[in-house]
Short mmCIF file of C-alpha atoms in Angstrom, two decimals:
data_model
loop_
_atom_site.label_atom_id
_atom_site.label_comp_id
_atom_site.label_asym_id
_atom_site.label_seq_id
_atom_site.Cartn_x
_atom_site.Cartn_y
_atom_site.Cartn_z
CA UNK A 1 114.59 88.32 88.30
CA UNK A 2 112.80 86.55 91.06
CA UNK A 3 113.32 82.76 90.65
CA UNK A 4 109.86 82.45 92.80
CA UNK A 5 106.72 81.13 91.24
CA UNK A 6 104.76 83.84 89.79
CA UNK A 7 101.99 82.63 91.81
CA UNK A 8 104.56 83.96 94.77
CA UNK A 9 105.89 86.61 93.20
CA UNK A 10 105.05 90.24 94.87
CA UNK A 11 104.82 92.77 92.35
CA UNK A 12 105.19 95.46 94.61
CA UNK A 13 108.36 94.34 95.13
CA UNK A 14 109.25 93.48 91.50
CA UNK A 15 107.76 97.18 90.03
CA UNK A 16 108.77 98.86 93.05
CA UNK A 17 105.45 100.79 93.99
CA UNK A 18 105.05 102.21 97.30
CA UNK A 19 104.04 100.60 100.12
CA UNK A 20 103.00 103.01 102.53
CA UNK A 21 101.18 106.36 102.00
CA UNK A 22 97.87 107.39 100.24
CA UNK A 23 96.14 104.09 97.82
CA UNK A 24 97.47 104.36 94.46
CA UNK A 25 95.41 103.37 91.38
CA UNK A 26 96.46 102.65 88.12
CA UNK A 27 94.69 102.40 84.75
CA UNK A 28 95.68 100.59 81.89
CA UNK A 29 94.17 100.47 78.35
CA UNK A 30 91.71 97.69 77.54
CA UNK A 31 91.24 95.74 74.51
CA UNK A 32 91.40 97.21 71.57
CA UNK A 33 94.65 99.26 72.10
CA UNK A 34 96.99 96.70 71.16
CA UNK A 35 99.23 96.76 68.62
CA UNK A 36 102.31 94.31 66.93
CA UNK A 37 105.42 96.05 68.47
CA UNK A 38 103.83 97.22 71.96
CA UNK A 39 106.20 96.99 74.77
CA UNK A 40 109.34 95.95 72.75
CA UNK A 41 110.95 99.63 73.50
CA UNK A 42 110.85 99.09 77.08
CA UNK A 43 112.11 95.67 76.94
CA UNK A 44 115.03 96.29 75.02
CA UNK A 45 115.58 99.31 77.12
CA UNK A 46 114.64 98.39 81.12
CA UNK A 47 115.72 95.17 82.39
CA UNK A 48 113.34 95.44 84.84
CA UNK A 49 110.92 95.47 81.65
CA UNK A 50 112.23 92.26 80.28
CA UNK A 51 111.70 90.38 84.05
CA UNK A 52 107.94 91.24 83.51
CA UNK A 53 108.17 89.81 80.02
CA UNK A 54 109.79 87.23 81.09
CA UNK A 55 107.30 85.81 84.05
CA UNK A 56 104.56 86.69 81.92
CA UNK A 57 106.17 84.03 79.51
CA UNK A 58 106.87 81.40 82.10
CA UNK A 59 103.46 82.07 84.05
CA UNK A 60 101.26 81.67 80.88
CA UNK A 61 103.22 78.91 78.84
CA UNK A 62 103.29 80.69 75.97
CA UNK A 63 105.82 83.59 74.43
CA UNK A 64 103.77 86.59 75.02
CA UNK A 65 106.78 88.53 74.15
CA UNK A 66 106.92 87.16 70.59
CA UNK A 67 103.13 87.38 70.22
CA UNK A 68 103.61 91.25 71.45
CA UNK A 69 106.83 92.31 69.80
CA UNK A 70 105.71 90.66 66.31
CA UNK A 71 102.48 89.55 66.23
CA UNK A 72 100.56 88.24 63.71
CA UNK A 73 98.06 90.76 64.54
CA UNK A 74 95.03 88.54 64.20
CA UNK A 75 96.13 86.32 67.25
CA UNK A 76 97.17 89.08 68.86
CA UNK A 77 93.86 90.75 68.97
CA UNK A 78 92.04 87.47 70.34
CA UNK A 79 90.17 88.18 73.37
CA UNK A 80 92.41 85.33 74.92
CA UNK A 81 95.70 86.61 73.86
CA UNK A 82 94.85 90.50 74.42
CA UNK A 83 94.17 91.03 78.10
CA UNK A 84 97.29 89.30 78.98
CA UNK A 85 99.58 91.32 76.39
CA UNK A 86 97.91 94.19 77.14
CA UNK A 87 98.66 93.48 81.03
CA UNK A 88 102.20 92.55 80.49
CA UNK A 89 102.72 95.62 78.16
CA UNK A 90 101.33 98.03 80.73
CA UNK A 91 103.00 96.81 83.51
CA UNK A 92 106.52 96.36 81.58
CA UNK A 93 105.96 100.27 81.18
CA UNK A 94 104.63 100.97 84.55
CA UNK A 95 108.18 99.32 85.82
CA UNK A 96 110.18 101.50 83.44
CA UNK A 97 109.02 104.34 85.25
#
């Protein structure tokens, strides 16, 4: 894990996507696809997976892990909780790849 700021951090680097070659596009799910338990597979699995969880905890303050891997489900699906679990799931995922 980077010890950089995440405002420094390059996540090409960190999820290892390819630099050169054709654009590459991603989607992720939008609100309304979370879930209590999304993204604790990977991040027991990948440590790559945990780094993301990990920034995503130091960059927004707050435990996003906990709020991911066990809710409660009604602060979970807040519009100002969501994006960023959502975000942090999909990309934990998109590094286990």
């Amino acid at each position: 894990m980077s010890t950089e700021p995440a405002s420094a951090l390059n996540l090409h680097r960190l999820l290892d996507l390819p630099t050169t070659g054709p654009p590459l596009s991603i989607i992720f799910p939008g609100q309304g696809a979370q879930k209590v338990g999304m993204g604790q597979d990977v991040h027991d699995t990948f440590s790559v997976s945990r780094d993301i969880f990990t920034l995503a905890d130091a960059a927004s303050g707050t435990s996003v892990s906990d709020l991911c891997f066990h809710g409660p489900a009604d602060a979970l699906t807040a519009t100002e909780n969501a994006q960023l679990a959502i975000l942090t799931a999909s990309l934990a995922y998109l590094a286990a790849a």
